[in-house]
mmCIF file of C-alpha atoms in Angstrom:
data_model
loop_
_atom_site.group_PDB
_atom_site.id
_atom_site.type_symbol
_atom_site.label_atom_id
_atom_site.label_comp_id
_atom_site.label_asym_id
_atom_site.label_seq_id
_atom_site.Cartn_x
_atom_site.Cartn_y
_atom_site.Cartn_z
ATOM 1 C CA MET A 11 -29.168 30.053 15.828
ATOM 2 C CA THR A 12 -32.334 31.980 15.566
ATOM 3 C CA SER A 13 -31.854 33.527 12.277
ATOM 4 C CA SER A 14 -33.477 30.542 10.485
ATOM 5 C CA ALA A 15 -36.129 29.439 12.875
ATOM 6 C CA ASP A 16 -38.990 30.431 10.903
ATOM 7 C CA SER A 17 -37.713 29.381 7.190
ATOM 8 C CA SER A 18 -39.024 25.756 6.232
ATOM 9 C CA SER A 19 -35.552 24.711 5.175
ATOM 10 C CA TRP A 20 -31.757 25.159 6.093
ATOM 11 C CA PRO A 21 -29.935 27.572 3.798
ATOM 12 C CA LEU A 22 -27.304 26.361 1.103
ATOM 13 C CA TRP A 23 -23.993 26.169 1.761
ATOM 14 C CA GLU A 24 -21.048 25.639 -1.021
ATOM 15 C CA VAL A 25 -18.386 23.410 0.317
ATOM 16 C CA PHE A 26 -14.529 23.963 -0.806
ATOM 17 C CA ILE A 27 -11.803 21.264 0.461
ATOM 18 C CA ARG A 28 -8.109 21.513 0.139
ATOM 19 C CA SER A 29 -6.835 17.828 -0.460
ATOM 20 C CA SER A 30 -3.211 18.551 0.768
ATOM 21 C CA ARG A 31 -0.863 21.442 1.861
ATOM 22 C CA GLY A 32 0.134 23.763 -0.905
ATOM 23 C CA LEU A 33 -2.828 23.065 -3.067
ATOM 24 C CA SER A 34 -5.865 25.633 -3.055
ATOM 25 C CA HIS A 35 -9.409 24.765 -1.952
ATOM 26 C CA VAL A 36 -11.483 23.223 -4.706
ATOM 27 C CA HIS A 37 -15.224 23.110 -4.802
ATOM 28 C CA ALA A 38 -16.659 19.663 -3.596
ATOM 29 C CA GLY A 39 -20.444 20.414 -3.558
ATOM 30 C CA SER A 40 -23.032 22.031 -1.608
ATOM 31 C CA LEU A 41 -25.380 21.107 1.306
ATOM 32 C CA HIS A 42 -28.022 22.419 3.858
ATOM 33 C CA ALA A 43 -27.190 23.508 7.143
ATOM 34 C CA PRO A 44 -28.756 25.992 9.774
ATOM 35 C CA ASP A 45 -25.540 27.755 10.345
ATOM 36 C CA ALA A 46 -21.829 27.711 9.551
ATOM 37 C CA THR A 47 -20.679 25.742 12.532
ATOM 38 C CA MET A 48 -23.091 22.973 11.567
ATOM 39 C CA ALA A 49 -22.211 23.400 7.785
ATOM 40 C CA ILE A 50 -18.542 22.324 8.658
ATOM 41 C CA ARG A 51 -19.678 19.411 10.377
ATOM 42 C CA ASN A 52 -22.018 18.431 7.843
ATOM 43 C CA ALA A 53 -19.267 19.053 5.010
ATOM 44 C CA ARG A 54 -17.117 16.442 6.971
ATOM 45 C CA ASP A 55 -19.891 14.048 7.062
ATOM 46 C CA LEU A 56 -20.669 14.133 3.337
ATOM 47 C CA TYR A 57 -17.486 15.006 1.361
ATOM 48 C CA THR A 58 -14.540 13.955 3.658
ATOM 49 C CA ARG A 59 -15.095 10.387 4.626
ATOM 50 C CA ARG A 60 -12.190 9.061 2.623
ATOM 51 C CA ASN A 61 -9.345 11.078 3.737
ATOM 52 C CA GLU A 62 -10.076 13.779 0.967
ATOM 53 C CA GLY A 63 -8.955 16.771 2.741
ATOM 54 C CA THR A 64 -6.588 18.653 5.295
ATOM 55 C CA SER A 65 -9.025 21.771 5.291
ATOM 56 C CA VAL A 66 -12.622 22.694 4.523
ATOM 57 C CA TRP A 67 -14.270 25.816 3.808
ATOM 58 C CA VAL A 68 -17.898 26.636 3.662
ATOM 59 C CA VAL A 69 -19.525 29.687 2.035
ATOM 60 C CA PRO A 70 -23.066 30.681 1.886
ATOM 61 C CA ALA A 71 -24.205 30.183 -1.494
ATOM 62 C CA GLU A 72 -26.048 33.452 -1.539
ATOM 63 C CA ALA A 73 -22.763 35.176 -0.967
ATOM 64 C CA ILE A 74 -21.439 34.017 -4.263
ATOM 65 C CA MET A 75 -22.145 36.074 -7.596
ATOM 66 C CA ALA A 76 -21.748 33.764 -10.455
ATOM 67 C CA SER A 77 -21.323 34.666 -14.149
ATOM 68 C CA ASP A 78 -24.493 34.136 -16.135
ATOM 69 C CA PRO A 79 -23.968 30.725 -17.703
ATOM 70 C CA ASP A 80 -25.936 32.196 -21.072
ATOM 71 C CA SER A 81 -23.124 34.880 -21.235
ATOM 72 C CA LYS A 82 -20.537 32.358 -21.491
ATOM 73 C CA GLY A 83 -19.560 33.908 -24.934
ATOM 74 C CA ALA A 84 -19.279 37.379 -24.153
ATOM 75 C CA TYR A 85 -17.312 36.501 -20.994
ATOM 76 C CA PHE A 86 -14.602 34.033 -22.051
ATOM 77 C CA GLU A 87 -14.504 34.157 -25.958
ATOM 78 C CA SER A 88 -13.695 37.914 -26.369
ATOM 79 C CA ALA A 89 -10.050 36.881 -26.043
ATOM 80 C CA GLN A 90 -10.136 34.694 -29.310
ATOM 81 C CA GLY A 91 -8.433 36.605 -32.408
ATOM 82 C CA LYS A 92 -6.722 38.884 -29.790
ATOM 83 C CA SER A 93 -3.470 37.214 -30.134
ATOM 84 C CA TYR A 94 -1.514 40.616 -29.113
ATOM 85 C CA ARG A 95 -2.550 39.714 -25.547
ATOM 86 C CA HIS A 96 -0.125 36.942 -25.669
ATOM 87 C CA ALA A 97 3.558 38.166 -25.759
ATOM 88 C CA THR A 98 4.512 35.854 -28.480
ATOM 89 C CA TYR A 99 5.307 38.501 -31.161
ATOM 90 C CA TYR A 100 7.947 40.267 -29.418
ATOM 91 C CA THR A 101 11.676 39.448 -30.206
ATOM 92 C CA GLN A 102 13.681 38.613 -27.429
ATOM 93 C CA SER A 103 16.417 41.039 -26.785
ATOM 94 C CA GLU A 104 19.909 39.917 -27.001
ATOM 95 C CA GLY A 105 21.529 38.457 -23.643
ATOM 96 C CA VAL A 106 18.214 38.192 -21.919
ATOM 97 C CA LYS A 107 18.352 34.567 -20.695
ATOM 98 C CA HIS A 108 15.584 33.911 -18.375
ATOM 99 C CA LEU A 109 12.604 35.699 -19.864
ATOM 100 C CA MET B 22 1.378 -6.959 11.115
ATOM 101 C CA SER B 23 2.228 -5.176 14.148
ATOM 102 C CA PHE B 24 -0.649 -5.763 15.684
ATOM 103 C CA ALA B 25 -0.118 -9.295 16.530
ATOM 104 C CA SER B 26 2.759 -8.248 18.955
ATOM 105 C CA HIS B 27 1.261 -7.163 22.261
ATOM 106 C CA ASP B 28 3.722 -4.625 23.246
ATOM 107 C CA SER B 29 3.308 -2.547 20.181
ATOM 108 C CA ALA B 30 -0.452 -2.371 19.660
ATOM 109 C CA THR B 31 -0.810 0.866 21.056
ATOM 110 C CA ARG B 32 1.765 2.448 19.345
ATOM 111 C CA GLN B 33 0.535 2.209 15.594
ATOM 112 C CA SER B 34 0.810 5.426 13.782
ATOM 113 C CA GLN B 35 -2.380 7.555 13.513
ATOM 114 C CA GLY B 36 -4.479 6.504 10.593
ATOM 115 C CA GLU B 37 -3.271 2.808 10.417
ATOM 116 C CA ALA B 38 -6.765 1.556 11.095
ATOM 117 C CA ILE B 39 -7.139 -1.652 12.605
ATOM 118 C CA THR B 40 -10.059 -4.053 11.588
ATOM 119 C CA ALA B 41 -12.096 -6.929 13.066
ATOM 120 C CA GLU B 42 -10.350 -9.374 10.685
ATOM 121 C CA GLU B 43 -6.712 -8.284 12.092
ATOM 122 C CA ILE B 44 -8.179 -8.923 15.486
ATOM 123 C CA ALA B 45 -9.354 -12.372 14.817
ATOM 124 C CA GLU B 46 -6.048 -13.211 12.968
ATOM 125 C CA SER B 47 -3.745 -11.527 15.667
ATOM 126 C CA GLY B 48 -3.610 -14.467 17.769
ATOM 127 C CA ALA B 49 -4.522 -12.273 20.792
ATOM 128 C CA LYS B 50 -6.743 -14.455 23.171
ATOM 129 C CA ALA B 51 -8.893 -12.976 25.785
ATOM 130 C CA ASP B 52 -9.336 -14.670 29.096
ATOM 131 C CA ASP B 53 -12.921 -15.273 30.363
ATOM 132 C CA ALA B 54 -13.392 -12.091 32.483
ATOM 133 C CA THR B 55 -11.702 -9.835 29.570
ATOM 134 C CA ALA B 56 -13.859 -11.490 27.216
ATOM 135 C CA ARG B 57 -16.984 -10.637 29.382
ATOM 136 C CA TYR B 58 -15.999 -7.049 29.730
ATOM 137 C CA ALA B 59 -15.355 -6.677 25.968
ATOM 138 C CA LEU B 60 -18.513 -8.161 25.381
ATOM 139 C CA LEU B 61 -20.471 -5.712 27.757
ATOM 140 C CA LEU B 62 -18.939 -2.779 25.944
ATOM 141 C CA GLY B 63 -19.450 -4.285 22.425
ATOM 142 C CA ASP B 64 -22.985 -4.654 23.135
ATOM 143 C CA ASP B 65 -23.557 -1.159 24.064
ATOM 144 C CA SER B 66 -22.208 -0.037 20.790
ATOM 145 C CA LEU B 67 -23.954 -2.666 18.974
ATOM 146 C CA ILE B 68 -27.553 -2.000 20.144
ATOM 147 C CA LEU B 69 -27.081 2.007 19.657
ATOM 148 C CA ALA B 70 -25.571 1.377 16.281
ATOM 149 C CA GLN B 71 -28.775 -0.532 15.429
ATOM 150 C CA ARG B 72 -31.021 2.051 16.962
ATOM 151 C CA LEU B 73 -29.585 4.955 15.014
ATOM 152 C CA SER B 74 -29.487 3.137 11.708
ATOM 153 C CA ALA B 75 -33.567 3.407 11.785
ATOM 154 C CA TRP B 76 -32.833 7.193 11.461
ATOM 155 C CA ILE B 77 -31.584 6.528 7.898
ATOM 156 C CA SER B 78 -34.357 8.172 5.566
ATOM 157 C CA ARG B 79 -36.060 9.533 8.541
ATOM 158 C CA ALA B 80 -33.815 12.220 10.035
ATOM 159 C CA PRO B 81 -34.929 15.947 9.617
ATOM 160 C CA GLU B 82 -32.619 16.784 6.816
ATOM 161 C CA LEU B 83 -31.001 14.522 4.249
ATOM 162 C CA GLU B 84 -27.491 15.948 5.684
ATOM 163 C CA GLU B 85 -28.454 14.756 9.306
ATOM 164 C CA ASP B 86 -29.431 10.880 7.744
ATOM 165 C CA VAL B 87 -25.839 10.951 6.762
ATOM 166 C CA ALA B 88 -24.404 12.242 10.018
ATOM 167 C CA LEU B 89 -26.491 9.751 12.182
ATOM 168 C CA ALA B 90 -25.800 6.944 9.869
ATOM 169 C CA ASN B 91 -22.047 7.648 10.095
ATOM 170 C CA ILE B 92 -22.239 7.555 13.867
ATOM 171 C CA SER B 93 -24.063 4.410 13.365
ATOM 172 C CA LEU B 94 -21.261 2.840 11.362
ATOM 173 C CA ASP B 95 -18.637 4.123 13.810
ATOM 174 C CA LEU B 96 -20.299 2.065 16.627
ATOM 175 C CA LEU B 97 -20.989 -0.964 14.293
ATOM 176 C CA GLY B 98 -17.087 -0.861 13.834
ATOM 177 C CA HIS B 99 -16.570 -0.670 17.468
ATOM 178 C CA ALA B 100 -18.990 -3.514 18.176
ATOM 179 C CA ARG B 101 -17.166 -5.619 15.579
ATOM 180 C CA PHE B 102 -13.682 -5.345 17.349
ATOM 181 C CA LEU B 103 -15.094 -5.805 20.737
ATOM 182 C CA LEU B 104 -17.297 -8.859 19.935
ATOM 183 C CA THR B 105 -14.715 -10.387 18.063
ATOM 184 C CA TYR B 106 -12.011 -10.138 20.784
ATOM 185 C CA ALA B 107 -14.419 -11.259 23.251
ATOM 186 C CA GLY B 108 -15.163 -14.293 20.851
ATOM 187 C CA THR B 109 -11.539 -15.152 21.144
ATOM 188 C CA ALA B 110 -12.029 -16.562 24.626
ATOM 189 C CA TRP B 111 -14.766 -19.078 23.504
ATOM 190 C CA GLY B 112 -14.101 -19.982 20.037
ATOM 191 C CA LYS B 113 -17.146 -17.853 18.713
ATOM 192 C CA SER B 114 -17.392 -15.311 15.896
ATOM 193 C CA GLU B 115 -18.534 -11.737 16.134
ATOM 194 C CA ASP B 116 -21.623 -13.017 14.378
ATOM 195 C CA ASP B 117 -22.173 -16.060 16.829
ATOM 196 C CA LEU B 118 -22.350 -13.268 19.542
ATOM 197 C CA ALA B 119 -24.457 -10.727 17.722
ATOM 198 C CA TYR B 120 -27.013 -13.132 16.084
ATOM 199 C CA PHE B 121 -27.306 -16.157 17.996
ATOM 200 C CA ARG B 122 -27.290 -15.012 21.784
ATOM 201 C CA GLY B 123 -30.531 -14.773 23.525
ATOM 202 C CA GLU B 124 -32.020 -11.439 24.863
ATOM 203 C CA GLU B 125 -31.042 -12.714 28.661
ATOM 204 C CA GLU B 126 -27.377 -13.029 27.422
ATOM 205 C CA PHE B 127 -26.796 -9.472 26.276
ATOM 206 C CA ARG B 128 -25.086 -7.055 28.601
ATOM 207 C CA SER B 129 -26.071 -3.561 26.931
ATOM 208 C CA CYS B 130 -27.316 -1.110 29.252
ATOM 209 C CA ARG B 131 -30.774 0.313 29.248
ATOM 210 C CA LEU B 132 -29.696 3.532 28.147
ATOM 211 C CA VAL B 133 -28.760 2.535 24.625
ATOM 212 C CA GLU B 134 -31.961 0.226 24.309
ATOM 213 C CA GLN B 135 -34.602 2.856 24.725
ATOM 214 C CA GLU B 136 -36.762 3.642 21.686
ATOM 215 C CA ASN B 137 -35.670 6.595 19.512
ATOM 216 C CA GLY B 138 -38.637 8.676 20.191
ATOM 217 C CA ASP B 139 -38.190 12.045 18.290
ATOM 218 C CA PHE B 140 -35.052 13.676 17.223
ATOM 219 C CA GLY B 141 -34.756 15.549 20.411
ATOM 220 C CA LYS B 142 -34.988 12.296 22.472
ATOM 221 C CA THR B 143 -32.145 10.638 20.213
ATOM 222 C CA ILE B 144 -29.983 13.464 20.575
ATOM 223 C CA ALA B 145 -30.640 13.421 24.556
ATOM 224 C CA ARG B 146 -29.434 9.961 24.424
ATOM 225 C CA GLN B 147 -26.427 10.686 22.134
ATOM 226 C CA LEU B 148 -25.280 13.429 24.280
ATOM 227 C CA ILE B 149 -25.186 11.293 27.418
ATOM 228 C CA PHE B 150 -23.921 8.219 25.801
ATOM 229 C CA SER B 151 -21.225 9.940 23.789
ATOM 230 C CA PHE B 152 -19.924 11.736 26.779
ATOM 231 C CA TYR B 153 -19.782 8.612 28.854
ATOM 232 C CA GLN B 154 -17.982 6.831 26.355
ATOM 233 C CA HIS B 155 -15.653 9.432 25.572
ATOM 234 C CA GLU B 156 -14.581 9.585 29.051
ATOM 235 C CA LEU B 157 -14.440 5.594 29.107
ATOM 236 C CA TYR B 158 -12.348 5.433 25.933
ATOM 237 C CA SER B 159 -9.772 8.095 27.025
ATOM 238 C CA ARG B 160 -8.964 5.835 30.095
ATOM 239 C CA LEU B 161 -9.057 2.723 28.272
ATOM 240 C CA VAL B 162 -6.425 3.564 25.853
ATOM 241 C CA HIS B 163 -4.167 2.794 29.036
ATOM 242 C CA SER B 164 -5.519 -0.485 29.362
ATOM 243 C CA THR B 165 -2.773 -3.273 30.315
ATOM 244 C CA ASP B 166 -4.626 -5.518 27.704
ATOM 245 C CA ALA B 167 -3.036 -4.206 24.453
ATOM 246 C CA THR B 168 -6.063 -5.315 22.260
ATOM 247 C CA LEU B 169 -8.524 -3.206 24.622
ATOM 248 C CA ALA B 170 -6.234 -0.422 24.281
ATOM 249 C CA ALA B 171 -5.847 -0.370 20.656
ATOM 250 C CA ILE B 172 -9.550 -0.803 20.078
ATOM 251 C CA ALA B 173 -10.219 2.299 22.632
ATOM 252 C CA GLU B 174 -7.477 4.327 20.763
ATOM 253 C CA LYS B 175 -9.201 3.917 17.405
ATOM 254 C CA ALA B 176 -12.592 4.344 18.635
ATOM 255 C CA LEU B 177 -11.834 7.546 20.958
ATOM 256 C CA LYS B 178 -11.156 9.633 17.653
ATOM 257 C CA GLU B 179 -14.566 8.864 16.396
ATOM 258 C CA VAL B 180 -16.409 9.342 19.812
ATOM 259 C CA ASP B 181 -14.662 12.669 19.957
ATOM 260 C CA TYR B 182 -16.864 13.447 16.874
ATOM 261 C CA HIS B 183 -19.911 11.883 18.313
ATOM 262 C CA GLN B 184 -20.011 14.095 21.242
ATOM 263 C CA ASP B 185 -19.194 17.200 19.189
ATOM 264 C CA HIS B 186 -22.348 16.353 17.061
ATOM 265 C CA ALA B 187 -24.485 15.674 20.109
ATOM 266 C CA ALA B 188 -23.366 18.896 21.953
ATOM 267 C CA GLN B 189 -24.062 21.053 18.854
ATOM 268 C CA TRP B 190 -27.566 19.754 18.427
ATOM 269 C CA ILE B 191 -28.422 20.034 22.221
ATOM 270 C CA LEU B 192 -27.324 23.928 21.954
ATOM 271 C CA ARG B 193 -29.373 24.305 18.896
ATOM 272 C CA LEU B 194 -32.380 22.655 19.923
ATOM 273 C CA GLY B 195 -32.076 24.161 23.594
ATOM 274 C CA LEU B 196 -31.744 27.526 22.234
ATOM 275 C CA GLY B 197 -33.774 27.313 19.080
ATOM 276 C CA THR B 198 -37.518 27.599 19.413
ATOM 277 C CA GLU B 199 -39.801 26.897 22.311
ATOM 278 C CA GLU B 200 -40.923 23.789 20.867
ATOM 279 C CA SER B 201 -37.488 22.336 20.023
ATOM 280 C CA ALA B 202 -36.417 23.373 23.817
ATOM 281 C CA ARG B 203 -39.378 21.504 25.097
ATOM 282 C CA ARG B 204 -38.837 18.392 23.095
ATOM 283 C CA VAL B 205 -35.217 17.862 24.001
ATOM 284 C CA GLN B 206 -35.892 18.633 27.604
ATOM 285 C CA ALA B 207 -38.534 15.799 27.454
ATOM 286 C CA GLY B 208 -35.897 13.591 25.871
ATOM 287 C CA LEU B 209 -33.350 14.367 28.746
ATOM 288 C CA ASP B 210 -36.098 13.629 31.253
ATOM 289 C CA SER B 211 -37.255 10.457 29.619
ATOM 290 C CA VAL B 212 -33.653 8.839 29.496
ATOM 291 C CA TRP B 213 -31.967 10.387 32.607
ATOM 292 C CA SER B 214 -33.119 7.593 35.006
ATOM 293 C CA TYR B 215 -30.918 5.356 32.897
ATOM 294 C CA VAL B 216 -27.698 7.368 33.373
ATOM 295 C CA GLU B 217 -26.671 5.871 36.876
ATOM 296 C CA GLU B 218 -26.373 2.339 35.431
ATOM 297 C CA LEU B 219 -23.592 3.353 33.382
ATOM 298 C CA PHE B 220 -21.389 4.243 36.574
ATOM 299 C CA THR B 221 -22.176 1.235 38.420
ATOM 300 C CA ASP B 222 -19.507 -1.244 39.381
ATOM 301 C CA VAL B 223 -20.031 -4.625 38.474
ATOM 302 C CA GLU B 224 -18.218 -7.780 37.753
ATOM 303 C CA PRO B 225 -16.087 -8.324 35.618
ATOM 304 C CA MET B 226 -14.938 -4.771 35.996
ATOM 305 C CA THR B 227 -14.036 -4.993 39.563
ATOM 306 C CA SER B 228 -11.900 -7.925 38.994
ATOM 307 C CA LEU B 229 -9.903 -6.856 36.263
ATOM 308 C CA GLY B 230 -7.764 -4.203 37.559
ATOM 309 C CA GLU B 231 -5.576 -2.425 35.184
ATOM 310 C CA ILE B 232 -7.177 -4.167 32.199
ATOM 311 C CA ALA B 233 -10.571 -2.324 32.649
ATOM 312 C CA VAL B 234 -12.096 1.136 33.468
ATOM 313 C CA LEU B 235 -14.038 0.972 36.619
ATOM 314 C CA PRO B 236 -17.283 2.823 35.758
ATOM 315 C CA SER B 237 -17.698 4.564 39.092
ATOM 316 C CA THR B 238 -14.486 6.552 38.352
ATOM 317 C CA LEU B 239 -16.417 8.106 35.320
ATOM 318 C CA ARG B 240 -19.233 9.507 37.056
ATOM 319 C CA GLU B 241 -17.998 12.785 38.196
ATOM 320 C CA PRO B 242 -16.057 13.860 35.197
ATOM 321 C CA THR B 243 -18.915 12.876 32.823
ATOM 322 C CA LEU B 244 -21.783 14.360 34.840
ATOM 323 C CA THR B 245 -19.748 17.456 35.225
ATOM 324 C CA ARG B 246 -19.284 17.970 31.514
ATOM 325 C CA LEU B 247 -23.189 16.928 31.052
ATOM 326 C CA HIS B 248 -24.258 19.521 33.382
ATOM 327 C CA GLN B 249 -22.374 22.092 31.634
ATOM 328 C CA VAL B 250 -23.494 21.796 28.271
ATOM 329 C CA ILE B 251 -27.073 21.047 29.421
ATOM 330 C CA GLU B 252 -27.022 24.344 31.149
ATOM 331 C CA GLN B 253 -25.390 26.085 28.337
ATOM 332 C CA ALA B 254 -28.250 25.293 26.206
ATOM 333 C CA GLY B 255 -30.409 26.473 28.768
ATOM 334 C CA LEU B 256 -31.962 23.206 29.617
ATOM 335 C CA SER B 257 -32.148 21.698 33.166
ATOM 336 C CA ILE B 258 -30.578 18.694 34.640
ATOM 337 C CA PRO B 259 -33.621 15.911 35.376
ATOM 338 C CA ASP B 260 -33.877 15.857 39.173
ATOM 339 C CA MET B 261 -34.664 11.699 39.271
ATOM 340 C CA SER B 262 -32.759 8.875 40.854
ATOM 341 C CA GLY B 263 -31.813 5.919 38.743
ATOM 342 C CA ALA B 264 -34.094 3.395 37.510
ATOM 343 C CA HIS B 265 -34.777 0.231 39.664
ATOM 344 C CA GLY B 266 -32.354 -2.426 39.187
ATOM 345 C CA ALA B 267 -29.917 -0.199 37.472
ATOM 346 C CA ASP B 268 -26.640 -2.311 37.694
ATOM 347 C CA ARG B 269 -25.741 -3.815 34.464
ATOM 348 C CA SER B 270 -26.066 -7.242 36.151
ATOM 349 C CA GLY B 271 -28.319 -8.786 33.109
ATOM 350 C CA ARG B 272 -31.619 -6.763 33.809
ATOM 351 C CA HIS B 273 -32.800 -5.238 30.783
ATOM 352 C CA SER B 274 -35.578 -3.065 29.314
ATOM 353 C CA GLU B 275 -38.534 -4.398 27.704
ATOM 354 C CA GLN B 276 -37.389 -2.851 24.477
ATOM 355 C CA ARG B 277 -34.153 -5.249 24.070
ATOM 356 C CA GLY B 278 -36.226 -8.188 22.935
ATOM 357 C CA PHE B 279 -37.814 -6.097 19.942
ATOM 358 C CA ILE B 280 -34.664 -4.704 18.801
ATOM 359 C CA LEU B 281 -32.879 -8.043 19.002
ATOM 360 C CA ALA B 282 -35.742 -9.657 17.100
ATOM 361 C CA GLU B 283 -35.291 -7.137 14.342
ATOM 362 C CA MET B 284 -31.439 -7.302 14.336
ATOM 363 C CA GLN B 285 -31.401 -11.037 14.434
ATOM 364 C CA VAL B 286 -34.243 -12.389 12.268
ATOM 365 C CA LEU B 287 -32.323 -12.673 8.793
ATOM 366 C CA ALA B 288 -29.316 -14.470 10.304
ATOM 367 C CA ARG B 289 -31.274 -16.891 12.285
ATOM 368 C CA GLN B 290 -33.821 -17.698 9.320
ATOM 369 C CA HIS B 291 -30.710 -18.158 6.897
ATOM 370 C CA PRO B 292 -27.746 -19.130 9.270
ATOM 371 C CA GLY B 293 -24.541 -18.713 7.347
ATOM 372 C CA ALA B 294 -25.916 -16.416 4.799
ATOM 373 C CA THR B 295 -23.824 -13.633 3.510
ATOM 374 C CA TRP B 296 -24.712 -10.388 1.885
#
């Protein structure tokens, strides 16, 4: 409660909502809040007004290390042309039914 | 739907929300005293909803705009149920009662009529009123009047959140900076003299038996919880007696006329208008 007293605006939080049991939490958006407890309240007000969720997570935005959007190619396209990564060339041994 | 049946209204499954229209169509008809009680409760919610709506675009952060707007809309919903039900006794609609009654005919308590002031004062008023309302509705769910019980059950879940919101803010303002503590304490001081009125037994509550909740039974539990959270926030309970004439018998504060003028002007200039 005292940590952000001298900053001019509240820190940013990322909101994740699980829509039903068995599914994973999905990013819903972001919001500002003075602390984690209030971030959960604000998330409820901003993102769960229409029965969206069964569970809400909030994460300080600064705690998330994200990949660089400009390096998309280097990160995600390098697998192209490397079909040996997909186990489609192997012949299935006889008698193995449930591979 | 099941709501029309008097013995099942309180046993609706959670999440099967009632609407003001369903109350109007249910055929449930309030008698005069029950209607006056519903009207008194509805007036409190209606006036506070109107007050809180003034925060939209004015709150400290966008997130708080949304939070106060949500609380305002919840209260407006409760007012619609209660006014609609009250109207069944006199053949009036919720709009007749909200927009075409005069200042003297409202029965809202003076606490909700108080001007918003700064955020600290608004939160002080929210704290007191939501704690009071939570005690009230958690008893009104046992009302022998099925419609009132159903309305209380719906409202209770929402008021549960209102009191949490207010309590969280009292703690942050009270334990925040010197300035935030000073301002929220000033807010408590400026509204505390209107607390006593909430707990005064008056007609029609005194003649309704198990239909209504007797306000005096709410004094001790409400004040105990208020004292706890106010002390936890490092603030002090204002030492003052109730404002003169604090009895809900129709006396009102000078602010009521202004807020009604603002709320009623459109409906009165264009009767029957829809938007």
